[in-house]
mmCIF file with all atom_site columns, C-alpha atoms in Angstrom:
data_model
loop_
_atom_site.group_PDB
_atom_site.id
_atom_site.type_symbol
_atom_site.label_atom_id
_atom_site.label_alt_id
_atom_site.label_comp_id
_atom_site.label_asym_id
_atom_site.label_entity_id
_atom_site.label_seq_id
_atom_site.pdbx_PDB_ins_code
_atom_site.Cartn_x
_atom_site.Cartn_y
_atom_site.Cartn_z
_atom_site.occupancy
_atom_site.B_iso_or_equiv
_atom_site.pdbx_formal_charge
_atom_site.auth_seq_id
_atom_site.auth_comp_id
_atom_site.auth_asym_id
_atom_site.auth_atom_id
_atom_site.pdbx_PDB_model_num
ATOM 1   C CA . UNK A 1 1   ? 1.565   131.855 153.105 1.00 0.00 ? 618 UNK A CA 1
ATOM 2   C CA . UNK A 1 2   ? -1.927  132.035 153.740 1.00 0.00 ? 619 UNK A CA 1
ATOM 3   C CA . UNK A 1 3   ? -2.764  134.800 152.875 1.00 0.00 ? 620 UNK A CA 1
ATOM 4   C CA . UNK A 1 4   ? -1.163  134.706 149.181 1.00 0.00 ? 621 UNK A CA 1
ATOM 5   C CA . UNK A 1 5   ? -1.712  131.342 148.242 1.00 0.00 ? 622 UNK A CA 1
ATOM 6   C CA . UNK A 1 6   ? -4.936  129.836 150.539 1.00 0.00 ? 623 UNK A CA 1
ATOM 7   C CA . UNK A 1 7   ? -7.339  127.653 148.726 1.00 0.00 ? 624 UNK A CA 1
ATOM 8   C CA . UNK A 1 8   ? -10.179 128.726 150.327 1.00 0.00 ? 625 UNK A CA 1
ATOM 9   C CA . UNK A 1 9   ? -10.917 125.078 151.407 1.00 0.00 ? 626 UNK A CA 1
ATOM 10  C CA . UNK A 1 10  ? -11.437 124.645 155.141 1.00 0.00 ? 627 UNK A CA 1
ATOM 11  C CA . UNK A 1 11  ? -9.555  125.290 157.717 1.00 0.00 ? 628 UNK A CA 1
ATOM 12  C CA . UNK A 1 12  ? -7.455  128.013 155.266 1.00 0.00 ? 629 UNK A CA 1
ATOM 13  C CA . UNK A 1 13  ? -8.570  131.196 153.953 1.00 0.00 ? 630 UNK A CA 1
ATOM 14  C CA . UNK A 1 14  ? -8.377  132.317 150.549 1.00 0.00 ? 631 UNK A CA 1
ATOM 15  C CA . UNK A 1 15  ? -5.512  133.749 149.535 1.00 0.00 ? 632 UNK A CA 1
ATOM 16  C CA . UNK A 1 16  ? -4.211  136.863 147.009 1.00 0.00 ? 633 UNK A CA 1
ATOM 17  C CA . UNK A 1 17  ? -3.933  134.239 143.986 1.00 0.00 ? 634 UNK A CA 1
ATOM 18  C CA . UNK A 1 18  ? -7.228  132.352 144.637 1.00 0.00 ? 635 UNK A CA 1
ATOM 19  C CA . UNK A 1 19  ? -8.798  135.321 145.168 1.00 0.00 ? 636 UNK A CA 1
ATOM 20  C CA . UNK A 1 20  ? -11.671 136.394 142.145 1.00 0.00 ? 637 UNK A CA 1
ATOM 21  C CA . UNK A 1 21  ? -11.345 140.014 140.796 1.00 0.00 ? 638 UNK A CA 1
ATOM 22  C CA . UNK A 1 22  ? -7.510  140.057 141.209 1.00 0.00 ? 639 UNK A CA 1
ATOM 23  C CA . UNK A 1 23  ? -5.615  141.476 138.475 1.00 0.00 ? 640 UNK A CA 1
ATOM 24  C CA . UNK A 1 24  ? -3.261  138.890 136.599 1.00 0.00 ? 641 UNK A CA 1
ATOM 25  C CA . UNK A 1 25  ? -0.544  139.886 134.578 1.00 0.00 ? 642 UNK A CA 1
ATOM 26  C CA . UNK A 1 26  ? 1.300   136.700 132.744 1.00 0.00 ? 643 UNK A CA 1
ATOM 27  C CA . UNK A 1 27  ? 5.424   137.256 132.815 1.00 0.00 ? 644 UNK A CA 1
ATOM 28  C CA . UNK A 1 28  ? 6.001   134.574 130.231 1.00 0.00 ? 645 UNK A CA 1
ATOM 29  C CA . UNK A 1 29  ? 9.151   133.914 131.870 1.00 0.00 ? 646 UNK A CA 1
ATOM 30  C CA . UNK A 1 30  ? 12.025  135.902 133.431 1.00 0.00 ? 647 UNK A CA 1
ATOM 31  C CA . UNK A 1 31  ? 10.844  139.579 135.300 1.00 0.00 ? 648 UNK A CA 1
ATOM 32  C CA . UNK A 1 32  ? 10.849  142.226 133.167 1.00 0.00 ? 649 UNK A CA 1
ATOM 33  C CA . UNK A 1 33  ? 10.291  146.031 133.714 1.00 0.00 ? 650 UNK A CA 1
ATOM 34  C CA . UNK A 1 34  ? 7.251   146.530 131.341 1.00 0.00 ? 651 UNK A CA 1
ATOM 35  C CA . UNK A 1 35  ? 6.011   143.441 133.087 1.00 0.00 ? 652 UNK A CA 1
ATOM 36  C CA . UNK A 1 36  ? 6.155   145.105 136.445 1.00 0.00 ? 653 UNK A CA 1
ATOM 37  C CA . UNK A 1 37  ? 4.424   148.197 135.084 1.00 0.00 ? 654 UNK A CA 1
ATOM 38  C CA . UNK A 1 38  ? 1.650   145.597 133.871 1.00 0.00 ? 655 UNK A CA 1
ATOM 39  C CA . UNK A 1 39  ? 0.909   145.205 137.840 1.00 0.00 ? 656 UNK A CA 1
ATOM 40  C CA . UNK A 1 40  ? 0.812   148.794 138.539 1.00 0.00 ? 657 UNK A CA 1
ATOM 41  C CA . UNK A 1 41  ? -1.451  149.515 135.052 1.00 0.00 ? 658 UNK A CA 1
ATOM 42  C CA . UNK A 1 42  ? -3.673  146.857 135.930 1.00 0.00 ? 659 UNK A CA 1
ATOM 43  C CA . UNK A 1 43  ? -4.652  148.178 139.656 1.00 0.00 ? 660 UNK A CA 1
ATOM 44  C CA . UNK A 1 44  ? -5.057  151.577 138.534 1.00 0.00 ? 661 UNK A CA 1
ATOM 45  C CA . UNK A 1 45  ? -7.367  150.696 135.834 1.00 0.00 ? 662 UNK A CA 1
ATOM 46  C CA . UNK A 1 46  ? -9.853  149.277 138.014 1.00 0.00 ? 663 UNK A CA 1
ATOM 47  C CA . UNK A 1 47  ? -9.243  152.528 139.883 1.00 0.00 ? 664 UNK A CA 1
ATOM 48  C CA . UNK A 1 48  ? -8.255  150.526 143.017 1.00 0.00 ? 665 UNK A CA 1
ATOM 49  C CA . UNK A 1 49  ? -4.880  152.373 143.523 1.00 0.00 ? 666 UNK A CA 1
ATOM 50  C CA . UNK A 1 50  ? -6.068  154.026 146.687 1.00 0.00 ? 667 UNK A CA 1
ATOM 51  C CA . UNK A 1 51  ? -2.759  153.359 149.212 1.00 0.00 ? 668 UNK A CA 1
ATOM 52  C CA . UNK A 1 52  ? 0.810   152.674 149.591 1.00 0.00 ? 669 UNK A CA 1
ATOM 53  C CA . UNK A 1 53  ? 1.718   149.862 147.208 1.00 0.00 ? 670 UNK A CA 1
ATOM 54  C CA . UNK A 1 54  ? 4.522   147.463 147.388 1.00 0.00 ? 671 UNK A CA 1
ATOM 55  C CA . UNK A 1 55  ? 5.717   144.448 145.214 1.00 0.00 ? 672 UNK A CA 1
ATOM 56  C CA . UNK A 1 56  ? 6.481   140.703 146.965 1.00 0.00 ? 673 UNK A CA 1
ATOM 57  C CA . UNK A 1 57  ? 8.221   137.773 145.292 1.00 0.00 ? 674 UNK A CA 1
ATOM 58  C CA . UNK A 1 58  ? 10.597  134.776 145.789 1.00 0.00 ? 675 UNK A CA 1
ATOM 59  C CA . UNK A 1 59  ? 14.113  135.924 146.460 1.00 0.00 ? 676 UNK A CA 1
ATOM 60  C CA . UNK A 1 60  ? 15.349  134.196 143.416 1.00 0.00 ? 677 UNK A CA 1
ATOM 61  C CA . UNK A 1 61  ? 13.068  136.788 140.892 1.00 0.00 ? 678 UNK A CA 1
ATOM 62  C CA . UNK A 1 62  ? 14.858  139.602 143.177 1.00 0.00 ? 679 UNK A CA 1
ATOM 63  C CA . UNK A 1 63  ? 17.973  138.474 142.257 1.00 0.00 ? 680 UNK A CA 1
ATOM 64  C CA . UNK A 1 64  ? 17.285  138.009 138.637 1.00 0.00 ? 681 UNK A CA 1
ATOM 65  C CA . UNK A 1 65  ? 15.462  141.735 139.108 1.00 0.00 ? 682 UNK A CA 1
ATOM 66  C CA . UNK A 1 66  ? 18.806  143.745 140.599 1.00 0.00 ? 683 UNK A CA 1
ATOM 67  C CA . UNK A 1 67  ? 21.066  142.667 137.613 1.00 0.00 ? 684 UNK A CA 1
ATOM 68  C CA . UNK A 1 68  ? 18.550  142.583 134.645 1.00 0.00 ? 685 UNK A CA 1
ATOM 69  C CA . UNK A 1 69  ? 18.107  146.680 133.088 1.00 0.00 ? 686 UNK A CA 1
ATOM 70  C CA . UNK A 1 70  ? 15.122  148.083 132.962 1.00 0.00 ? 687 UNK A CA 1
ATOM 71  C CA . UNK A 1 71  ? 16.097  149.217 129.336 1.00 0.00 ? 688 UNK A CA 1
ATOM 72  C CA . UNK A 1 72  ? 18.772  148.103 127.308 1.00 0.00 ? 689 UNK A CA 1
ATOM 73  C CA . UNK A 1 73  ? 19.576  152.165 126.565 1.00 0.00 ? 690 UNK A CA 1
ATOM 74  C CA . UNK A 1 74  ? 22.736  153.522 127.796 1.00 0.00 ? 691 UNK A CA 1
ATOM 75  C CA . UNK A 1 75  ? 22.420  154.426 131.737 1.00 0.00 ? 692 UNK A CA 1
ATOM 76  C CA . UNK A 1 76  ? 19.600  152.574 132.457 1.00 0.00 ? 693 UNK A CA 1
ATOM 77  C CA . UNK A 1 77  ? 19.116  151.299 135.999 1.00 0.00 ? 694 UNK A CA 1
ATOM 78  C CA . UNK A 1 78  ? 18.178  147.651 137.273 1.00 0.00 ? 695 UNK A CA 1
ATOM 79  C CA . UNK A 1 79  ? 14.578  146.947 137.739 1.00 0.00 ? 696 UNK A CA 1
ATOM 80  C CA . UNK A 1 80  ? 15.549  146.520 141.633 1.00 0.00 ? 697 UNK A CA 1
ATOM 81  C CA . UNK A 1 81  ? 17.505  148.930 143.627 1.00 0.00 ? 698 UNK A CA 1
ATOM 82  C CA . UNK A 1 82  ? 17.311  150.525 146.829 1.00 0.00 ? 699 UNK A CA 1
ATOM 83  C CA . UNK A 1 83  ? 14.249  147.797 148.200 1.00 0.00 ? 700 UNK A CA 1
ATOM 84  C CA . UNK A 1 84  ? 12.391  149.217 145.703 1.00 0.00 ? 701 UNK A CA 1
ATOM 85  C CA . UNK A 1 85  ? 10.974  148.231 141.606 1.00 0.00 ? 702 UNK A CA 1
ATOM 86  C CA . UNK A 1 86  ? 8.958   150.984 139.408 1.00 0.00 ? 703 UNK A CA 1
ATOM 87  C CA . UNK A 1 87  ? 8.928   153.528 141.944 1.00 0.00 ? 704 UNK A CA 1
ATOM 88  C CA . UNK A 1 88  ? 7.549   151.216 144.776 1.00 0.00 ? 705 UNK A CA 1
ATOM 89  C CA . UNK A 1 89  ? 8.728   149.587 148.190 1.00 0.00 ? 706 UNK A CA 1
ATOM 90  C CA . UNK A 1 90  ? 9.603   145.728 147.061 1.00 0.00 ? 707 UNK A CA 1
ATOM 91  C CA . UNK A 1 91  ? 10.536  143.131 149.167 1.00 0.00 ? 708 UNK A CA 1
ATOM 92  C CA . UNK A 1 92  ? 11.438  139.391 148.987 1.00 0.00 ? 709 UNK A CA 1
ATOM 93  C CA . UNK A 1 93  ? 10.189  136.173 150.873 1.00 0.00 ? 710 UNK A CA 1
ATOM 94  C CA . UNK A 1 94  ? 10.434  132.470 150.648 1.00 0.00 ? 711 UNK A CA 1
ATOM 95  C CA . UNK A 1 95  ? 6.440   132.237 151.750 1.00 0.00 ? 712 UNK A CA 1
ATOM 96  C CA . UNK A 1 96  ? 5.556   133.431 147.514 1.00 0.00 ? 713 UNK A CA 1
ATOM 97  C CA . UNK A 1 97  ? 5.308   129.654 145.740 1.00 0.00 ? 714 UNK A CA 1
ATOM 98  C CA . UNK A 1 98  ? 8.446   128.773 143.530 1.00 0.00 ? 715 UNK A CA 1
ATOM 99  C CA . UNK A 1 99  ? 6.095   126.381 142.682 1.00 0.00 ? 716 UNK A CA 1
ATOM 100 C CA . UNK A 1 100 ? 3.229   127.739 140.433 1.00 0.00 ? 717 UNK A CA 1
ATOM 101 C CA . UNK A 1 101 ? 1.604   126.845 136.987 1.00 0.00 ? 718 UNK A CA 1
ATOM 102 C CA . UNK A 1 102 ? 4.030   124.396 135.266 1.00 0.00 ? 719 UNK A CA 1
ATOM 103 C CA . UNK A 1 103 ? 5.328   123.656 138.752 1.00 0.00 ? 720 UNK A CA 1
ATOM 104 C CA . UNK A 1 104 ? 8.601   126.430 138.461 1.00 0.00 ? 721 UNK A CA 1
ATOM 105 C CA . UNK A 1 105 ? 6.865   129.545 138.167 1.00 0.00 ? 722 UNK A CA 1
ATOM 106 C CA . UNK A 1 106 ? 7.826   132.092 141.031 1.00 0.00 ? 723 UNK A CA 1
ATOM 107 C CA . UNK A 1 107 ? 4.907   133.862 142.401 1.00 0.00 ? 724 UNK A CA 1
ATOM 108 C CA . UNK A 1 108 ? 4.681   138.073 142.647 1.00 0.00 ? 725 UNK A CA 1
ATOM 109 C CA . UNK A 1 109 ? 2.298   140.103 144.112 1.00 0.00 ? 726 UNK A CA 1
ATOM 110 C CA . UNK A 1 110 ? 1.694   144.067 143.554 1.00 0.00 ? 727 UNK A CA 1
ATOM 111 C CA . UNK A 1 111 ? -0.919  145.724 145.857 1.00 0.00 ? 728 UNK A CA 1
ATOM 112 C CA . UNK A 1 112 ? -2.049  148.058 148.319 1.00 0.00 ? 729 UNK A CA 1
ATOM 113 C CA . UNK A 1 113 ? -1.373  146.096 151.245 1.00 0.00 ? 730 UNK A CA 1
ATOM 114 C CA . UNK A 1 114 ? -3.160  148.095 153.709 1.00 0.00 ? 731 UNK A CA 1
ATOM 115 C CA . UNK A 1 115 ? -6.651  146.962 151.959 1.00 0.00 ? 732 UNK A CA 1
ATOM 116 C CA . UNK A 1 116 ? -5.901  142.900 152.569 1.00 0.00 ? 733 UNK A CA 1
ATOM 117 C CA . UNK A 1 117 ? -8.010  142.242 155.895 1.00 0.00 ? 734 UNK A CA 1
ATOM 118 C CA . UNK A 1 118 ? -6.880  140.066 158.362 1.00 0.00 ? 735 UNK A CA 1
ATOM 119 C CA . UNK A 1 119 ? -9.442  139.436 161.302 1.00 0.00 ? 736 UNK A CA 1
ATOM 120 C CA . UNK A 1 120 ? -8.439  137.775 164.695 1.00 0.00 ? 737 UNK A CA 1
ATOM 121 C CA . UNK A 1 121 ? -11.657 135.958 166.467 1.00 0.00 ? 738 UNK A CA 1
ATOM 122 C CA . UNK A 1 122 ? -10.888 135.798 170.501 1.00 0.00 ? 739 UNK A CA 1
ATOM 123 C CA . UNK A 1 123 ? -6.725  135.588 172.197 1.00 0.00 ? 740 UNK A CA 1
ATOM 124 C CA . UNK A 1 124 ? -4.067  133.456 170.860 1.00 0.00 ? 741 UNK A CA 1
ATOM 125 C CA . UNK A 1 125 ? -4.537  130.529 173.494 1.00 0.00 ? 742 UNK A CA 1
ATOM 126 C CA . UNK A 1 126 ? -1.011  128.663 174.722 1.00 0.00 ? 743 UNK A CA 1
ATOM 127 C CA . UNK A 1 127 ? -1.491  125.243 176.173 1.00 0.00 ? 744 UNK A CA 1
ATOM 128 C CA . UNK A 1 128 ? 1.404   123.861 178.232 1.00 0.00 ? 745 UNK A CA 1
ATOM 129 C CA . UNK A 1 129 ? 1.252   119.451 178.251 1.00 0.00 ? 746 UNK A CA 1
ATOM 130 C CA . UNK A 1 130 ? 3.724   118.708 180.871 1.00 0.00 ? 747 UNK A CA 1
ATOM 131 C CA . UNK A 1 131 ? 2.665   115.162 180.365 1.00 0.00 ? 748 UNK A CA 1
ATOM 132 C CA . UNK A 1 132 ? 3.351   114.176 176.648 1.00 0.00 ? 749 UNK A CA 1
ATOM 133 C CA . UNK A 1 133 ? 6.908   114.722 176.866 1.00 0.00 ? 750 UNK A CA 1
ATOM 134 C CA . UNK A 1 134 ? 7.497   113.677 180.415 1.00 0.00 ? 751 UNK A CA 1
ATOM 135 C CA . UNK A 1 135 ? 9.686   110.856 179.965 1.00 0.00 ? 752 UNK A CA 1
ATOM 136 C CA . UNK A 1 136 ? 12.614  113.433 177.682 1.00 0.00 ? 753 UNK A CA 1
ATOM 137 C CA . UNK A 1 137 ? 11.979  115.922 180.640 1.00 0.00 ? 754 UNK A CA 1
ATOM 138 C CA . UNK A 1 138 ? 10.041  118.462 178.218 1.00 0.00 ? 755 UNK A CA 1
ATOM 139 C CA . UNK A 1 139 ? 6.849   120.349 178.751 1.00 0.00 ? 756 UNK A CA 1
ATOM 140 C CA . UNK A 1 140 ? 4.955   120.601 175.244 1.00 0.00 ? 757 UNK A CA 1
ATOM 141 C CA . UNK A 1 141 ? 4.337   123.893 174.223 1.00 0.00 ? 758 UNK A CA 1
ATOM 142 C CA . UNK A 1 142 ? 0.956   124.456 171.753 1.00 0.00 ? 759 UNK A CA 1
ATOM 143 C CA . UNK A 1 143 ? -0.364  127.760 170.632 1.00 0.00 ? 760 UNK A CA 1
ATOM 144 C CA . UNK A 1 144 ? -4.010  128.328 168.681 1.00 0.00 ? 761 UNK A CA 1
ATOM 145 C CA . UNK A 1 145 ? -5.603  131.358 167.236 1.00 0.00 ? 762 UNK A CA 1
ATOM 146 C CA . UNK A 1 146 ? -8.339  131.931 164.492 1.00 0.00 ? 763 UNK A CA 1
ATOM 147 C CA . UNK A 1 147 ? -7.355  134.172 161.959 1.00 0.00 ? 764 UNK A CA 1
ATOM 148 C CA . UNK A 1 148 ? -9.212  134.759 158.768 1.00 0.00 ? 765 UNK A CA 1
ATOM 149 C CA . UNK A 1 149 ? -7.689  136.623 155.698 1.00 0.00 ? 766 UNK A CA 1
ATOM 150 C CA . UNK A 1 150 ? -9.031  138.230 153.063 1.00 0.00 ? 767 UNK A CA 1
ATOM 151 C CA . UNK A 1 151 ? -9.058  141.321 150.342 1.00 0.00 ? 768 UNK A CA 1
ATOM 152 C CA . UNK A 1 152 ? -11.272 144.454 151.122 1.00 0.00 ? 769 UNK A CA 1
ATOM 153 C CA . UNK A 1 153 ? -10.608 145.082 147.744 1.00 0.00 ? 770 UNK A CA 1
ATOM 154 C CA . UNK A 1 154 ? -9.519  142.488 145.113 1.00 0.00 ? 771 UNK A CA 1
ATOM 155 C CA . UNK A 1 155 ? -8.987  145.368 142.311 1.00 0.00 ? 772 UNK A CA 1
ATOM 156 C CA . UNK A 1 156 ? -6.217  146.196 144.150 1.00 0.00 ? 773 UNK A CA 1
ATOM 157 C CA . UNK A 1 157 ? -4.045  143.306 144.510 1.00 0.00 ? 774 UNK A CA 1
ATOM 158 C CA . UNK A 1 158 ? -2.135  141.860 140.857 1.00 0.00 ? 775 UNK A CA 1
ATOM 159 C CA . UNK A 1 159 ? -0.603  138.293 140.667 1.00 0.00 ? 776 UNK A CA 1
ATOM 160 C CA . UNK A 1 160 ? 1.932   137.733 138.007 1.00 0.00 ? 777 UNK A CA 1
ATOM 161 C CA . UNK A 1 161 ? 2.181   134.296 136.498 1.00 0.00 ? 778 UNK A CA 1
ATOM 162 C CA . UNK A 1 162 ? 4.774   132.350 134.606 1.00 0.00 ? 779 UNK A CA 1
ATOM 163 C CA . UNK A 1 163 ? 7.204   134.345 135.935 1.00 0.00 ? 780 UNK A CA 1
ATOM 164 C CA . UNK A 1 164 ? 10.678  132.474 135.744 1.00 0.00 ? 781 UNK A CA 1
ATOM 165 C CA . UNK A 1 165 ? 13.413  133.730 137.903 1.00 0.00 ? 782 UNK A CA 1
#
């Protein structure tokens, strides 16, 4: 979550959509094919198409995605099929907002995935507390770990906005 949609303000990182040099492509509502090429068009004119590439979203846009055509000529396929939309891997996730712009825009995210940085400072540290919770006959469990997330490349990421699924 994170990682797409961090402010930047302290303690999180900054995430794909606050992120400055990222390609935006505005949907203007429902997903459409041409729309999704947008994302592709826009990373490979900033000649940052240098990986694998996949698409992310909201589950709700993939559903809208697998039964909307990609053309309305005869034998056309859906925009979704097989896991994958124009070509690429695409996959679904309830961490993309449902909850963007006017406060029901779906988020989507088109990049080369392999270029978006995540750094780990030191272990992931567990701390058992076998007081707290000593009267309910628990042991509290708490984890910690510094992780810091960011783009190598911003080029090669693309946000869509007011996308409606």
């Amino acid at each position: 979550l994170a990682a797409l949609h961090g402010t930047g303000v302290a303690p999180q990182p900054r995430g794909i959509y606050n992120t400055t040099g990222v390609g935006s492509v505005a949907f203007g509502g429902a997903i459409t094919f041409a729309k999704v090429v947008d994302m592709e068009t826009a990373i490979s004119a900033a000649d940052a198409d240098i990986g694998t590439m996949a698409y992310i979203t909201t589950p709700n846009v993939r559903g809208t995605a697998k039964k909307t055509l990609e053309a309305s000529a005869s034998g056309s396929t859906f925009i979704w099929r097989n896991g994958e939309m124009n070509g690429y891997r695409a996959e679904a996730t309830n961490q993309i907002l449902k909850t963007l712009g006017t406060g029901s825009d779906h988020g989507i995210v088109f990049g080369v995935w392999e270029a978006l940085m995540i750094g780990e400072w030191g272990a992931m540290e567990i701390i058992t507390d076998p007081y707290a919770l000593k009267k309910q006959g628990m042991i509290e469990v708490t984890n910690f770990v510094m992780v810091d997330v960011a783009p190598r490349y911003p080029e090669a990421f693309a946000k869509g906005t007011t996308l409606t699924p």
